[in-house]
Structures are given as C-alpha cells and as structure tokens.
XYZ file of C-alpha atoms in Angstrom:
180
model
C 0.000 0.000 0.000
C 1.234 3.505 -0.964
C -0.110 7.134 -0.228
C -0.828 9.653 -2.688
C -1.810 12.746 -2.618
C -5.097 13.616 -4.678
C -2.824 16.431 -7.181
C -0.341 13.715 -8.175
C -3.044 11.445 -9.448
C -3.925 10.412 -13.381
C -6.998 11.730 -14.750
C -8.304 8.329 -14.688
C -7.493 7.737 -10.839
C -9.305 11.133 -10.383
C -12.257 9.991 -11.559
C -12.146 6.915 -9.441
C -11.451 9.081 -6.105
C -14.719 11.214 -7.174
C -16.683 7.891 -7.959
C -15.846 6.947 -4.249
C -16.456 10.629 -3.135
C -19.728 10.818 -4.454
C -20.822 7.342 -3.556
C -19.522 7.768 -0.027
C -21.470 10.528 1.136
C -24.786 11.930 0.220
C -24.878 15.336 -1.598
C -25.819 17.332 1.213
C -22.973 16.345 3.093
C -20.358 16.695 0.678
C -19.267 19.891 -2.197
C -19.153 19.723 -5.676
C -16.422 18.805 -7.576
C -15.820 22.263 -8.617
C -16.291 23.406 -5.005
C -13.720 20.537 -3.606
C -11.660 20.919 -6.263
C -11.187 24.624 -5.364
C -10.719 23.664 -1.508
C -7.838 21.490 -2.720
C -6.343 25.201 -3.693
C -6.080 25.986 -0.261
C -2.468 25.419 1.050
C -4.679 24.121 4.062
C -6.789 21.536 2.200
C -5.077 17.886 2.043
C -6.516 15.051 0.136
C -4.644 11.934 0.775
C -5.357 8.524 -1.088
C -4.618 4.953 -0.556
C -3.469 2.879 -2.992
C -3.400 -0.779 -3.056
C -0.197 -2.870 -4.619
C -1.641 -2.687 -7.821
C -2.108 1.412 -7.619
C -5.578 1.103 -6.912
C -7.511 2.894 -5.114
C -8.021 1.953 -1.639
C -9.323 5.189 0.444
C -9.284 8.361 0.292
C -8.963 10.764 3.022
C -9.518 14.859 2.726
C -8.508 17.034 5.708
C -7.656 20.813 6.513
C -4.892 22.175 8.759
C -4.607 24.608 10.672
C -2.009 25.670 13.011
C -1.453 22.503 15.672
C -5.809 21.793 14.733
C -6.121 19.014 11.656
C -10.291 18.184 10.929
C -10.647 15.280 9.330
C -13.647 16.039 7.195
C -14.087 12.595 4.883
C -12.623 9.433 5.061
C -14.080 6.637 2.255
C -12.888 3.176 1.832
C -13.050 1.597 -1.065
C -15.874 -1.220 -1.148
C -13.572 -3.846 -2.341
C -11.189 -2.645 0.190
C -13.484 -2.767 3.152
C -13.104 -5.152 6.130
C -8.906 -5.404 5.443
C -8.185 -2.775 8.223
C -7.519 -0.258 5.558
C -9.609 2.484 7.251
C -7.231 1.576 10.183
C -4.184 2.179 8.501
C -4.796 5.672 7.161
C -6.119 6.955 9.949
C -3.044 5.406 11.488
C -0.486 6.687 8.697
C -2.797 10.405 9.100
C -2.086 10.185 13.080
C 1.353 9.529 12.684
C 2.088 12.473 10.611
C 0.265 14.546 12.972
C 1.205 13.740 16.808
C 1.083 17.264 17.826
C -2.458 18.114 16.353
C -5.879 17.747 17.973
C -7.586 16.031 15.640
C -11.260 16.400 15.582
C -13.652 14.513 13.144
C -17.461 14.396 13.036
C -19.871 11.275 11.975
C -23.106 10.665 12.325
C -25.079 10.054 15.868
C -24.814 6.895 16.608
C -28.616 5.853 16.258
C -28.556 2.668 14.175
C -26.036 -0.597 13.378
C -24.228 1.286 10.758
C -23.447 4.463 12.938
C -22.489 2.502 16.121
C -20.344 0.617 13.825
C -18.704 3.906 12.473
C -18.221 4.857 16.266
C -16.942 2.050 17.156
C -13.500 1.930 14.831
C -13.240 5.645 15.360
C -13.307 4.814 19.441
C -11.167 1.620 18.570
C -8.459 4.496 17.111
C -8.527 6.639 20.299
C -11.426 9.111 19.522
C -13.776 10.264 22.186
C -17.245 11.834 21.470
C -17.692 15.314 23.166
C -20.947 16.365 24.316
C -20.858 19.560 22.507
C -23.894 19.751 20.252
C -23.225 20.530 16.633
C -24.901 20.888 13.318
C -22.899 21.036 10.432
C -24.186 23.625 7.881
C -24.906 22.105 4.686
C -22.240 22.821 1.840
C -25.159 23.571 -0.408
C -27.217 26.789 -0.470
C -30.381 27.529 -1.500
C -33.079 25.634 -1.668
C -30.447 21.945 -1.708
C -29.544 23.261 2.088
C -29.939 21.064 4.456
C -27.713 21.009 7.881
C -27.605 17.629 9.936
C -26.832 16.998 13.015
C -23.570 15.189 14.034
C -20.982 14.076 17.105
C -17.779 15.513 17.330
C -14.990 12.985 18.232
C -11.424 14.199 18.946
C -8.201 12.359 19.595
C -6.912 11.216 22.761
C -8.749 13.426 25.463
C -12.207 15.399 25.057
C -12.343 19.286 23.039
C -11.933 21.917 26.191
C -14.119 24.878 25.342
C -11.282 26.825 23.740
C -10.644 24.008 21.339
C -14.174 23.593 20.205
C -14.058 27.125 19.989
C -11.346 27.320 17.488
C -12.737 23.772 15.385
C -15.935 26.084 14.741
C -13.867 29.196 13.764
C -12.088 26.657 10.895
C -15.162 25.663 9.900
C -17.042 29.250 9.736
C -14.169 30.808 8.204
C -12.220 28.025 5.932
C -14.120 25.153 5.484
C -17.364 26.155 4.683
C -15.567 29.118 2.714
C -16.101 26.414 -0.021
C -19.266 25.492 -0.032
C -21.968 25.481 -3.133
C-alpha cells in the first residue's frame, strides 16, 4: 500500500477518487467537484489517497490544517477494500504524521447498526465523542440546504471549550468558505 496525494493522481485515478467521493457521502454532506476541487487550492486543504499494490484505489482521506488543529472532514474506503483494516491504517499513517495536532472529526449520531459501527472503529483508534452539540451547515445553499446533526470525536482526550471554539472558527471561516 502507498499514499498519494489527490494532485499527483492520473486523470483516470481522479475519476475513481470522485466515484468513491460521491458514492460515499450523500450530496448534502459533501461539495461539488468544482467546489472541492477549489478547496484542494487551499495550502490548508489535504486530500490523501490509498493505494493498493496494484495502484488502486483503496481510500481516500480529505482534511484541513490549521495551526497545531487538523479536521478530518471525509474518510471513504473503497468497497472492495473494506473489512482489510484499511480504514485503520490511514487513519493510522494520518495520526502519525500529525502527533502534535488535535484532531477532531465528526460522523453521524450513533442511532442505528451502521453508525455505532462507524463509532466504534473511530473509538477503537482513540477518539472520544464530546458532548458539545453541533450541526454542520450544509455545503449547499439555497433551496439543496440542508444542515444535519452530528458528534464531534477528537483524539486522545475530550475538546476543552477553547478548542471547540477554534474547530468552529475553521469551519465558519475556511471550510465552509467552499461550499456550493
């Protein structure tokens, strides 16, 4: 297995990290192409990809910096890829490169077998849900706007006020800079 980032790939590999993109998350949770495409112009935009022995693709994982904060906002596995601790091992890879950051993430609530699952591995990896409450703003305006509810987990310890704090400032003033 190799990393990539998502600027060094083929236009052919492109199109398979956007198939997985798009398949991964519903619209309302994710941007356009055109809109992630110009996040990726941000020097604090990262999209990392996993690729298998064969340079296939694995995962994919898109993140922002910013000073010792990284947000992991999607991580996809590849269906084929599923179930072989890959998820594991870029989140690992993604930790290691990072053991000064507070790394915050959010998923869904865990209400059904699919969410507790997706709790689960991130708990398994040392994340912690805080008990702030959140809704994400939708990255699409107008009338395809819809914001949803979701848990934020962080690395390691719980988010002290201050560090929640500065996760919503990143996302009010960077990350949802880019939305539809």
């Amino acid at each position: 297995m190799q990393f990539t980032r998502f600027d060094d790939l083929p236009p052919a590999l492109r199109e398979e990290v956007w198939q997985l993109y798009e398949t991964s998350f519903p619209a309302h949770e994710r941007r356009s192409r055109a809109a992630q495409l110009a996040a990726f112009g941000d020097e604090q935009a990262h999209g990392d990809l996993l690729l298998d022995g064969n340079g296939q693709l694995a995962a994919l994982v898109f993140y922002w910096t910013c000073n010792d904060l990284l947000y992991i906002e999607f991580l996809a596995v590849h269906p084929a890829m599923r179930g072989r601790q890959t998820g594991s091992r870029i989140m690992r890879e993604l930790l290691g490169r990072y053991p000064h950051h507070t790394v915050v993430l959010e998923i869904e609530p865990p209400e059904d077998e699919t969410t507790c699952r997706r709790l689960r591995f991130y708990e398994r990896l040392g994340f912690c849900a805080n008990g702030y409450p959140y809704t994400h703003p939708s990255y699409r305006t107008g009338d395809a706007a819809c914001p949803h509810r979701l848990v934020i987990l962080s690395h390691g310890a719980p988010l002290t006020p201050q560090r929640y704090e500065e996760f919503l400032t990143l996302m009010r003033m960077v990350v949802l800079h880019y939305a539809d």
